[in-house]
Each structure stands twice: as structure tokens, then as C-alpha cells.
mmCIF file of C-alpha atoms in Angstrom:
data_model
loop_
_atom_site.group_PDB
_atom_site.id
_atom_site.type_symbol
_atom_site.label_atom_id
_atom_site.label_comp_id
_atom_site.label_asym_id
_atom_site.label_seq_id
_atom_site.Cartn_x
_atom_site.Cartn_y
_atom_site.Cartn_z
ATOM 1 C CA ALA A 667 -0.579 -33.000 -30.845
ATOM 2 C CA ILE A 668 2.342 -35.601 -29.535
ATOM 3 C CA GLU A 669 0.578 -36.579 -26.322
ATOM 4 C CA PRO A 670 -1.350 -39.846 -28.175
ATOM 5 C CA VAL A 671 2.164 -41.013 -29.268
ATOM 6 C CA ILE A 672 3.860 -40.464 -25.711
ATOM 7 C CA ARG A 673 1.046 -41.778 -23.729
ATOM 8 C CA PRO A 674 1.466 -45.510 -23.811
ATOM 9 C CA LEU A 675 4.996 -44.309 -22.646
ATOM 10 C CA GLY A 676 3.744 -43.081 -19.510
ATOM 11 C CA PHE A 677 4.589 -39.368 -20.032
ATOM 12 C CA ASP A 678 2.543 -36.288 -19.880
ATOM 13 C CA TRP A 679 2.483 -33.453 -22.356
ATOM 14 C CA LYS A 680 5.014 -31.748 -19.899
ATOM 15 C CA MET A 681 7.214 -34.223 -20.535
ATOM 16 C CA GLY A 682 6.926 -34.294 -24.157
ATOM 17 C CA ILE A 683 8.060 -30.630 -24.310
ATOM 18 C CA SER A 684 10.635 -31.373 -22.853
ATOM 19 C CA LEU A 685 11.860 -34.478 -25.055
ATOM 20 C CA ILE A 686 11.149 -32.039 -27.925
ATOM 21 C CA ALA A 687 13.561 -29.406 -26.657
ATOM 22 C CA GLY A 688 15.938 -32.266 -26.084
ATOM 23 C CA PHE A 689 16.247 -32.872 -29.531
ATOM 24 C CA ALA A 690 19.209 -29.803 -29.317
ATOM 25 C CA ALA A 691 20.748 -31.171 -26.609
ATOM 26 C CA LYS A 692 19.664 -33.809 -23.771
ATOM 27 C CA GLU A 693 20.768 -31.576 -20.917
ATOM 28 C CA VAL A 694 17.898 -28.955 -22.292
ATOM 29 C CA VAL A 695 15.178 -31.509 -21.052
ATOM 30 C CA VAL A 696 16.154 -30.559 -17.959
ATOM 31 C CA SER A 697 16.005 -26.765 -17.723
ATOM 32 C CA THR A 698 12.969 -26.990 -19.937
ATOM 33 C CA MET A 699 11.178 -29.069 -17.096
ATOM 34 C CA GLY A 700 12.452 -26.511 -14.914
ATOM 35 C CA VAL A 701 10.961 -23.866 -16.739
ATOM 36 C CA LEU A 702 7.436 -25.581 -17.485
ATOM 37 C CA TYR A 703 7.334 -26.235 -13.635
ATOM 38 C CA GLN A 704 8.510 -22.943 -12.073
ATOM 39 C CA SER A 705 6.361 -20.943 -13.861
ATOM 40 C CA GLY A 706 3.146 -20.905 -11.842
ATOM 41 C CA ASP A 707 1.989 -19.418 -8.718
ATOM 42 C CA ALA A 708 4.248 -16.645 -7.160
ATOM 43 C CA ASN A 709 3.523 -18.477 -3.533
ATOM 44 C CA GLU A 710 5.331 -21.665 -5.115
ATOM 45 C CA ASN A 711 8.345 -20.275 -5.565
ATOM 46 C CA THR A 712 9.542 -21.708 -2.124
ATOM 47 C CA VAL A 713 9.457 -25.165 -3.647
ATOM 48 C CA SER A 714 11.950 -27.069 -4.944
ATOM 49 C CA LEU A 715 11.771 -28.344 -9.230
ATOM 50 C CA GLN A 716 12.284 -31.838 -7.261
ATOM 51 C CA GLU A 717 9.393 -31.321 -4.781
ATOM 52 C CA LYS A 718 6.853 -30.212 -7.305
ATOM 53 C CA ILE A 719 8.004 -32.563 -9.787
ATOM 54 C CA ARG A 720 7.417 -35.485 -7.268
ATOM 55 C CA ASN A 721 4.083 -34.114 -6.150
ATOM 56 C CA GLN A 722 2.578 -33.791 -9.724
ATOM 57 C CA ARG A 723 -0.620 -35.548 -10.054
ATOM 58 C CA TYR A 724 -3.205 -35.717 -13.339
ATOM 59 C CA SER A 725 -5.957 -33.674 -12.920
ATOM 60 C CA SER A 726 -8.391 -35.399 -15.183
ATOM 61 C CA GLY A 727 -8.684 -38.596 -17.304
ATOM 62 C CA PRO A 728 -8.713 -41.931 -16.327
ATOM 63 C CA LYS A 729 -5.597 -41.194 -14.082
ATOM 64 C CA LYS A 730 -7.389 -38.541 -12.610
ATOM 65 C CA GLY A 731 -5.226 -38.525 -8.933
ATOM 66 C CA GLU A 732 -2.132 -40.313 -9.520
ATOM 67 C CA LEU A 733 0.961 -39.185 -9.190
ATOM 68 C CA ILE A 734 2.533 -38.251 -12.730
ATOM 69 C CA TYR A 735 6.128 -39.196 -11.793
ATOM 70 C CA SER A 736 5.574 -42.613 -10.501
ATOM 71 C CA PRO A 737 8.603 -44.878 -10.513
ATOM 72 C CA LEU A 738 7.651 -46.670 -13.566
ATOM 73 C CA ALA A 739 6.798 -43.506 -15.463
ATOM 74 C CA ALA A 740 10.009 -41.871 -14.462
ATOM 75 C CA THR A 741 11.908 -44.921 -15.323
ATOM 76 C CA SER A 742 10.370 -45.260 -18.773
ATOM 77 C CA PHE A 743 11.160 -41.265 -19.252
ATOM 78 C CA LEU A 744 15.066 -42.169 -18.473
ATOM 79 C CA LEU A 745 15.468 -44.725 -20.236
ATOM 80 C CA PHE A 746 13.620 -42.815 -23.449
ATOM 81 C CA ILE A 747 15.851 -39.754 -23.013
ATOM 82 C CA LEU A 748 19.042 -42.083 -22.444
ATOM 83 C CA LEU A 749 18.531 -43.699 -25.737
ATOM 84 C CA TYR A 750 16.714 -41.281 -28.120
ATOM 85 C CA LEU A 751 18.409 -39.685 -31.196
ATOM 86 C CA PRO A 752 21.816 -37.813 -29.665
ATOM 87 C CA CYS A 753 22.149 -33.833 -29.983
ATOM 88 C CA ILE A 754 21.625 -32.200 -33.592
ATOM 89 C CA ALA A 755 25.662 -31.594 -33.562
ATOM 90 C CA VAL A 756 26.273 -35.269 -33.401
ATOM 91 C CA VAL A 757 23.557 -36.160 -36.010
ATOM 92 C CA ALA A 758 24.974 -33.283 -38.464
ATOM 93 C CA THR A 759 28.749 -34.975 -38.136
ATOM 94 C CA VAL A 760 27.354 -38.248 -39.118
ATOM 95 C CA GLY A 761 26.003 -36.826 -42.115
ATOM 96 C CA ARG A 762 28.904 -34.931 -42.987
ATOM 97 C CA GLU A 763 31.835 -37.929 -42.171
ATOM 98 C CA SER A 764 29.389 -40.545 -43.828
ATOM 99 C CA GLY A 765 28.741 -37.979 -47.111
ATOM 100 C CA SER A 766 25.179 -39.239 -47.211
ATOM 101 C CA TRP A 767 22.265 -37.253 -45.220
ATOM 102 C CA LYS A 768 20.672 -40.629 -45.264
ATOM 103 C CA TRP A 769 22.825 -42.089 -42.353
ATOM 104 C CA SER A 770 21.758 -38.983 -40.673
ATOM 105 C CA ALA A 771 17.902 -40.046 -41.239
ATOM 106 C CA PHE A 772 18.994 -43.386 -40.111
ATOM 107 C CA VAL A 773 20.430 -42.343 -37.095
ATOM 108 C CA MET A 774 17.412 -40.102 -35.826
ATOM 109 C CA PHE A 775 14.874 -42.707 -36.964
ATOM 110 C CA TYR A 776 16.723 -45.819 -35.173
ATOM 111 C CA THR A 777 17.374 -44.092 -32.027
ATOM 112 C CA THR A 778 13.941 -42.456 -31.552
ATOM 113 C CA GLY A 779 12.228 -45.755 -32.279
ATOM 114 C CA LEU A 780 14.520 -48.158 -30.272
ATOM 115 C CA ALA A 781 13.785 -45.501 -27.167
ATOM 116 C CA TRP A 782 9.828 -45.320 -27.853
ATOM 117 C CA LEU A 783 10.235 -49.529 -28.222
ATOM 118 C CA VAL A 784 12.287 -49.875 -24.870
ATOM 119 C CA SER A 785 10.009 -47.117 -23.349
ATOM 120 C CA TYR A 786 6.903 -49.120 -24.419
ATOM 121 C CA CYS A 787 7.807 -52.536 -23.036
ATOM 122 C CA VAL A 788 9.085 -51.278 -20.024
ATOM 123 C CA TYR A 789 5.805 -49.395 -18.690
ATOM 124 C CA GLN A 790 3.780 -51.746 -20.289
ATOM 125 C CA LEU A 791 5.121 -54.758 -18.718
ATOM 126 C CA GLY A 792 5.390 -52.873 -15.547
ATOM 127 C CA SER A 793 1.953 -51.637 -15.235
ATOM 128 C CA LEU A 794 1.046 -55.293 -15.610
ATOM 129 C CA PHE A 795 2.305 -55.839 -12.175
#
């Protein structure tokens, strides 16, 4: 359901799921990717997570056969993670300290919107080259 929102950033559905899980804490993004990529064929357990991510390719659509984690998509993904909302504990603290949950909502939407915009610009401008 979120893929139309994240596709212009160069993300696939597994990246999107990782970002949603990262709302709890940003370090959860990596562990979620580990779960998503390590679950599979029992014979592939000798391949490291880094190698699995590096070798991921689109299986359908206009990008069929292309690498999912191209340097451009990976840069866009890292920028998004760096900029999007802080962990839920920070959002709750902002609301408690400011005395208004409007500031918490502002922090959530502003940082996520900024992350989306920066990732979009980087990926779309980089795609032109």
C-alpha cells in the first residue's frame, strides 16, 4: 500500500517495511532487513545479509533485472533514514516537554516530509545522469 509513495524514491517494498518498523527506533531498520532477506531457502543461509542485499534485482515491472540497491537508491535510502522522524520516545518527549501534542505531530510530519523531499530530489536528479 505504501509502494506508490516510496517508489519515486527508488525504494522497493522491503525498504518500505523496514522504514515503517524503524518508527520505533532507527536501528530496527537494519534488523528488519535482516529478517526480510534472511528468511528464504535453507541452502542460502551461508550467504551473508550484505551479499543478499547487494545481489537483489527487480523481478518484474519496468526495472526487471536491474539492481534494487544501486548506489543511487542506497544513497537515497540512507538519506531518508538519516532525516525521517526520530524514535517514538523523542516524539513523546517533545509532546510532554512542549505541553502540546501539536509539536509532536509537527516533528513527525516535518521530518518525514523533509526526508521524502530530499530522497526524491537525490534519486530523481541522480537518475537523470
